[in-house]
Coordinates of C-alpha atoms in Angstrom, one line a residue:
M1 CA -24.2 2.4 6.8
L2 CA -24.8 -0.8 4.9
A3 CA -22.9 -1.8 1.6
T4 CA -25.9 -2.4 -0.1
M5 CA -26.8 1.2 -0.6
N6 CA -28.6 1.8 -3.9
R7 CA -26.1 4.1 -5.6
A8 CA -22.3 3.4 -5.8
T9 CA -19.1 4.8 -8.2
L10 CA -16.6 2.7 -9.8
I11 CA -13.6 4.1 -10.5
V12 CA -11.0 2.0 -12.9
N13 CA -7.6 2.2 -14.2
P14 CA -7.7 0.7 -17.6
F15 CA -3.8 0.2 -17.7
A16 CA -3.5 -1.8 -14.4
S17 CA -2.1 -5.2 -15.1
G18 CA -5.3 -7.2 -14.3
V19 CA -8.0 -4.9 -15.7
T20 CA -9.4 -6.1 -19.2
E21 CA -12.7 -5.0 -21.2
E22 CA -14.0 -8.8 -20.3
R23 CA -13.2 -8.5 -16.6
L24 CA -14.5 -4.7 -16.2
A25 CA -17.5 -6.0 -18.1
S26 CA -17.9 -9.0 -15.5
V27 CA -17.5 -6.7 -12.7
E28 CA -20.2 -4.1 -13.9
R29 CA -22.6 -6.7 -14.3
E30 CA -22.2 -8.0 -10.9
L31 CA -22.4 -4.4 -9.3
R32 CA -25.6 -3.2 -11.5
R33 CA -27.3 -6.1 -10.3
H34 CA -27.6 -4.6 -6.8
L35 CA -26.6 -0.7 -7.3
E36 CA -27.3 2.3 -9.3
L37 CA -23.7 2.3 -10.9
T38 CA -21.8 4.9 -12.3
A39 CA -18.3 3.9 -14.0
V40 CA -15.2 6.3 -14.8
L41 CA -12.1 5.5 -16.3
T42 CA -9.1 7.4 -15.3
E43 CA -6.9 9.0 -17.7
R44 CA -3.9 10.0 -16.3
P45 CA -1.8 10.1 -13.2
E46 CA -3.5 11.6 -10.3
H47 CA -6.8 11.6 -11.9
A48 CA -8.4 9.4 -9.6
T49 CA -7.7 11.8 -7.0
E50 CA -9.9 14.2 -8.6
L51 CA -12.6 12.0 -9.5
A52 CA -13.0 11.0 -5.8
R53 CA -13.6 14.3 -4.6
G54 CA -17.1 14.4 -3.0
L55 CA -18.1 10.7 -3.8
E56 CA -18.3 9.7 -0.2
R57 CA -21.7 11.7 -0.6
T58 CA -23.2 9.9 -3.2
G59 CA -22.8 6.3 -2.3
A60 CA -20.0 3.6 -2.1
V61 CA -16.6 3.9 -4.3
Y62 CA -15.5 0.8 -5.5
V63 CA -11.9 0.6 -7.1
F64 CA -10.8 -1.7 -9.9
G65 CA -7.1 -1.4 -10.5
G66 CA -4.1 -1.8 -8.5
D67 CA -2.5 -0.4 -5.2
G68 CA -1.7 2.9 -6.9
L69 CA -5.2 3.7 -8.0
L70 CA -6.4 2.9 -4.6
N71 CA -4.0 5.3 -3.2
E72 CA -4.9 8.1 -5.3
V73 CA -8.8 7.4 -4.4
L74 CA -7.8 7.5 -1.1
N75 CA -6.5 11.0 -1.3
G76 CA -9.6 12.3 -2.5
L77 CA -12.2 10.9 -0.4
E78 CA -13.6 12.2 3.1
R79 CA -13.5 10.4 6.3
D80 CA -17.6 9.2 5.5
A81 CA -16.2 7.3 2.6
V82 CA -17.3 3.7 2.2
V83 CA -14.8 1.6 -0.2
G84 CA -14.6 -1.4 -1.7
V85 CA -11.6 -2.6 -3.5
L86 CA -11.5 -4.9 -6.4
P87 CA -7.8 -6.5 -7.3
G88 CA -6.7 -5.2 -10.6
G89 CA -3.5 -4.8 -10.4
R90 CA 0.0 -6.5 -10.0
T91 CA 0.1 -6.8 -5.9
N92 CA -3.3 -5.8 -4.7
V93 CA -2.0 -5.6 -1.0
L94 CA -5.0 -4.5 0.9
A95 CA -7.5 -6.5 -1.1
R96 CA -5.4 -9.6 -0.4
A97 CA -5.0 -8.5 3.4
L98 CA -8.8 -8.5 3.8
G99 CA -9.5 -11.8 2.4
V100 CA -11.2 -10.3 -0.8
P101 CA -11.5 -13.1 -3.8
A102 CA -8.6 -12.6 -6.5
D103 CA -11.2 -12.8 -9.5
P104 CA -12.6 -9.3 -9.9
A105 CA -16.0 -10.7 -10.6
A106 CA -16.1 -13.0 -7.5
A107 CA -14.7 -10.0 -5.6
A108 CA -17.8 -7.7 -6.8
R109 CA -20.2 -10.5 -5.5
A110 CA -18.6 -10.7 -2.0
L111 CA -18.1 -7.0 -1.5
V112 CA -21.7 -5.9 -2.5
S113 CA -23.4 -7.6 0.4
A114 CA -20.7 -7.0 2.5
R115 CA -20.6 -4.6 6.0
P116 CA -18.1 -1.5 5.8
R117 CA -15.6 -1.7 8.5
R118 CA -13.8 1.3 10.1
I119 CA -9.8 1.1 9.5
S120 CA -7.0 3.7 10.2
L121 CA -4.8 5.0 7.1
G122 CA -1.7 6.5 7.4
R123 CA -0.2 9.7 6.2
A124 CA 3.6 10.7 5.0
N125 CA 3.8 14.5 4.8
G126 CA 0.3 14.5 4.4
R127 CA -0.2 12.0 1.9
R128 CA -2.5 9.0 2.7
F129 CA -1.5 5.6 2.4
A130 CA -3.3 2.2 2.9
F131 CA -0.7 -0.5 4.0
A132 CA 2.8 0.9 3.8
A133 CA 5.2 3.5 3.2
G134 CA 9.0 4.0 3.5
I135 CA 12.0 6.0 3.4
G136 CA 15.3 4.6 1.9
F137 CA 15.6 1.0 0.8
D138 CA 12.0 0.0 -0.4
A139 CA 11.4 3.5 -1.8
E140 CA 14.6 3.6 -4.2
L141 CA 13.7 0.3 -5.2
V142 CA 10.2 1.1 -6.0
R143 CA 12.0 4.0 -8.0
R144 CA 14.4 1.8 -9.9
V145 CA 11.4 -0.3 -11.1
D146 CA 9.5 2.8 -12.3
E147 CA 12.9 4.2 -14.4
L148 CA 12.6 0.7 -16.1
G149 CA 9.4 2.4 -17.9
R150 CA 6.2 0.7 -18.6
R151 CA 5.5 -1.9 -21.0
S152 CA 4.0 -1.3 -24.5
D153 CA 0.6 -2.0 -23.0
G154 CA 1.3 0.8 -20.2
R155 CA 1.6 -1.7 -17.5
R156 CA 4.3 -1.9 -14.6
P157 CA 6.8 -4.6 -14.8
G158 CA 6.3 -7.5 -12.7
D159 CA 7.6 -9.6 -9.5
L160 CA 10.8 -10.6 -11.6
A161 CA 11.9 -7.1 -12.4
F162 CA 11.5 -6.0 -8.6
T163 CA 13.4 -9.2 -7.6
W164 CA 16.4 -8.3 -10.0
E165 CA 16.5 -4.6 -8.9
A166 CA 16.7 -5.6 -5.6
V167 CA 19.5 -7.6 -6.2
K168 CA 21.4 -5.0 -8.2
L169 CA 20.6 -2.5 -5.2
L170 CA 22.4 -4.5 -2.6
V171 CA 25.0 -5.5 -4.9
G172 CA 25.8 -1.7 -6.0
R173 CA 26.2 -1.0 -2.1
R174 CA 28.3 -4.3 -1.3
G175 CA 25.3 -5.0 0.9
R176 CA 25.8 -2.4 3.3
Y177 CA 23.7 0.2 4.6
E178 CA 24.9 2.9 7.2
P179 CA 22.8 4.9 9.5
V180 CA 21.7 7.8 7.3
L181 CA 18.4 8.9 9.2
E182 CA 17.4 10.2 12.7
V183 CA 14.0 8.7 14.0
E184 CA 12.7 11.1 16.9
G185 CA 12.9 9.3 20.1
L186 CA 14.3 6.3 19.0
G187 CA 17.8 6.8 17.3
R188 CA 19.5 6.5 14.1
A189 CA 19.0 4.0 11.5
A190 CA 19.7 2.8 7.8
F191 CA 16.4 3.1 6.4
A192 CA 12.7 3.2 7.9
L193 CA 9.7 0.9 6.9
V194 CA 6.4 2.1 8.2
A195 CA 3.3 -0.3 8.5
N196 CA -0.3 0.6 8.7
G197 CA -1.3 -3.2 8.7
Y198 CA -0.3 -6.6 8.0
P199 CA 1.0 -7.7 5.8
Y200 CA 3.7 -4.9 4.7
S201 CA 3.3 -6.2 1.0
Y202 CA 3.9 -9.3 -0.9
A203 CA 6.5 -10.7 -3.0
G204 CA 5.2 -12.8 -5.5
G205 CA 2.8 -14.8 -3.7
R206 CA 4.4 -14.7 -0.2
P207 CA 3.6 -12.0 2.3
L208 CA 5.9 -9.8 3.6
R209 CA 6.0 -10.0 7.4
V210 CA 8.0 -6.7 8.3
A211 CA 5.8 -5.7 10.6
P212 CA 3.5 -8.7 12.2
A213 CA 1.9 -6.7 15.3
A214 CA 0.8 -4.0 12.4
R215 CA -3.1 -4.0 12.1
F216 CA -5.4 -1.6 9.9
E217 CA -7.5 -0.7 12.9
L218 CA -4.8 0.4 15.1
G219 CA -1.8 3.2 14.8
L220 CA 1.2 2.8 12.6
D221 CA 4.2 0.2 13.4
L222 CA 8.0 1.1 12.8
V223 CA 10.4 -1.0 11.7
A224 CA 14.0 0.6 11.0
P225 CA 17.2 -1.2 10.7
R226 CA 20.2 0.8 12.6
R227 CA 22.6 -0.7 10.0
I228 CA 23.0 -3.7 7.6
G229 CA 26.2 -5.5 6.6
P230 CA 26.6 -8.4 4.0
R231 CA 26.3 -11.0 6.9
A232 CA 23.0 -9.6 8.2
I233 CA 21.2 -9.7 4.9
P234 CA 20.0 -13.3 5.0
R235 CA 18.6 -12.8 8.5
F236 CA 16.7 -9.8 7.6
V237 CA 15.5 -11.6 4.5
N238 CA 14.4 -14.5 6.5
Y239 CA 12.5 -12.1 8.7
A240 CA 10.8 -10.4 6.2
F241 CA 9.3 -13.5 5.0
R242 CA 8.7 -15.2 8.5
G243 CA 8.1 -12.5 10.8
G244 CA 7.7 -12.8 14.6
G245 CA 10.4 -13.8 16.7
E246 CA 12.5 -11.8 19.4
L247 CA 13.1 -8.1 18.6
A248 CA 16.5 -7.4 17.4
P249 CA 18.9 -5.2 19.1
D250 CA 20.1 -3.7 15.7
V251 CA 16.6 -2.9 14.7
L252 CA 14.3 0.3 15.9
Y253 CA 10.9 -0.9 16.7
G254 CA 7.5 1.1 17.3
H255 CA 3.9 -0.4 17.5
D256 CA 0.4 1.4 17.1
L257 CA 2.0 4.9 17.0
D258 CA 0.2 8.2 16.4
R259 CA 3.2 10.0 14.9
I260 CA 6.8 9.3 13.6
E261 CA 9.4 12.1 12.9
V262 CA 12.2 11.2 10.7
R263 CA 14.9 13.5 9.7
C264 CA 17.7 12.5 7.1
D265 CA 21.3 13.2 6.6
R266 CA 20.4 14.0 3.0
A267 CA 17.1 13.9 1.1
L268 CA 16.1 10.0 0.3
P269 CA 13.3 8.4 -1.9
L270 CA 9.9 8.2 0.0
Q271 CA 7.4 5.9 -1.2
V272 CA 3.6 5.3 -0.2
D273 CA 1.7 2.3 -1.2
G274 CA 4.3 1.5 -3.5
E275 CA 4.2 5.1 -5.4
D276 CA 7.5 7.2 -5.9
L277 CA 6.8 10.9 -4.0
G278 CA 10.2 12.0 -4.8
D279 CA 13.2 12.7 -2.2
A280 CA 12.6 14.1 1.1
E281 CA 15.1 15.4 3.9
S282 CA 12.3 15.0 6.8
V283 CA 8.9 13.0 6.9
S284 CA 6.2 13.1 9.3
F285 CA 4.5 9.8 9.5
E286 CA 0.8 10.2 11.3
A287 CA -1.6 7.6 12.0
E288 CA -5.4 8.9 10.9
R289 CA -7.4 6.6 13.0
D290 CA -10.7 5.4 12.4
A291 CA -10.2 7.0 8.8
I292 CA -12.5 5.3 6.4
S293 CA -15.1 2.3 6.0
I294 CA -13.5 -0.6 3.9
L295 CA -15.8 -3.4 2.6
A296 CA -14.4 -7.0 3.7
P297 CA -15.9 -10.4 3.0
D298 CA -17.4 -11.7 6.2
V299 CA -14.8 -14.6 6.2
A300 CA -11.8 -12.0 6.4
T301 CA -10.9 -10.1 10.0
L302 CA -9.0 -7.3 10.1
T303 CA -7.0 -8.8 12.7
A304 CA -6.1 -12.3 10.7

């Protein structure tokens, strides 16, 4: 199925940090040159999931907003969907990973003539995710930033807030994370990071290379430190930004997995694609292989 099909729907989060009336108008102009376009704006949390249901039968679905909007849309679509991601959020992980231009209008021009590529998705207790999920540390960080509240324009705090909350989180625990969960078949760990692709996320302009072997067309990768102490923090931070190297004996790893079962000693925060899903005592992470078609520029490769 070609991306240049006649009809398409554009789902927009008007409160996303990179969405303005001017940018939306430019995106619509680019898409309408090639497509019979229907544009819809979200009005509340989870609204995008409702809007996305059944759209795979009416042409490509373009998403203009942040990672949270994309996650909602993916959870409303079926396997036959063709999705184009236009960066309009704070981080835009999947768009950046696939080489989509940062400018929304340029992204629309690039994607409207792109060919769909099949990729896998992950699921955490049934909830789809595009690039990453975690239980414990990173999910607690997401929750802390959300609790800061949104700015007066309705948009999330930026990278500085994430950095500051991460520092406070580590200081509050005196840099120590003891084993609090069990990864079935692998052992106990302090927290678990699950990647559906590479990179895991971004810190400002820098990719987080948590699971450098993860690929969007494969299954899930797991990285779960057994425990963390103050002396180990610099090593883990260096690994997150540089990746690669030898596998560490104090970290549980898994590559291209179909299923990861996690049982927690107590209910822990769970996140997918940067969205807080509340606390969970157990999590089934599953790979949904060959799940959807994603539009990516010709210069991007899913294995880059």
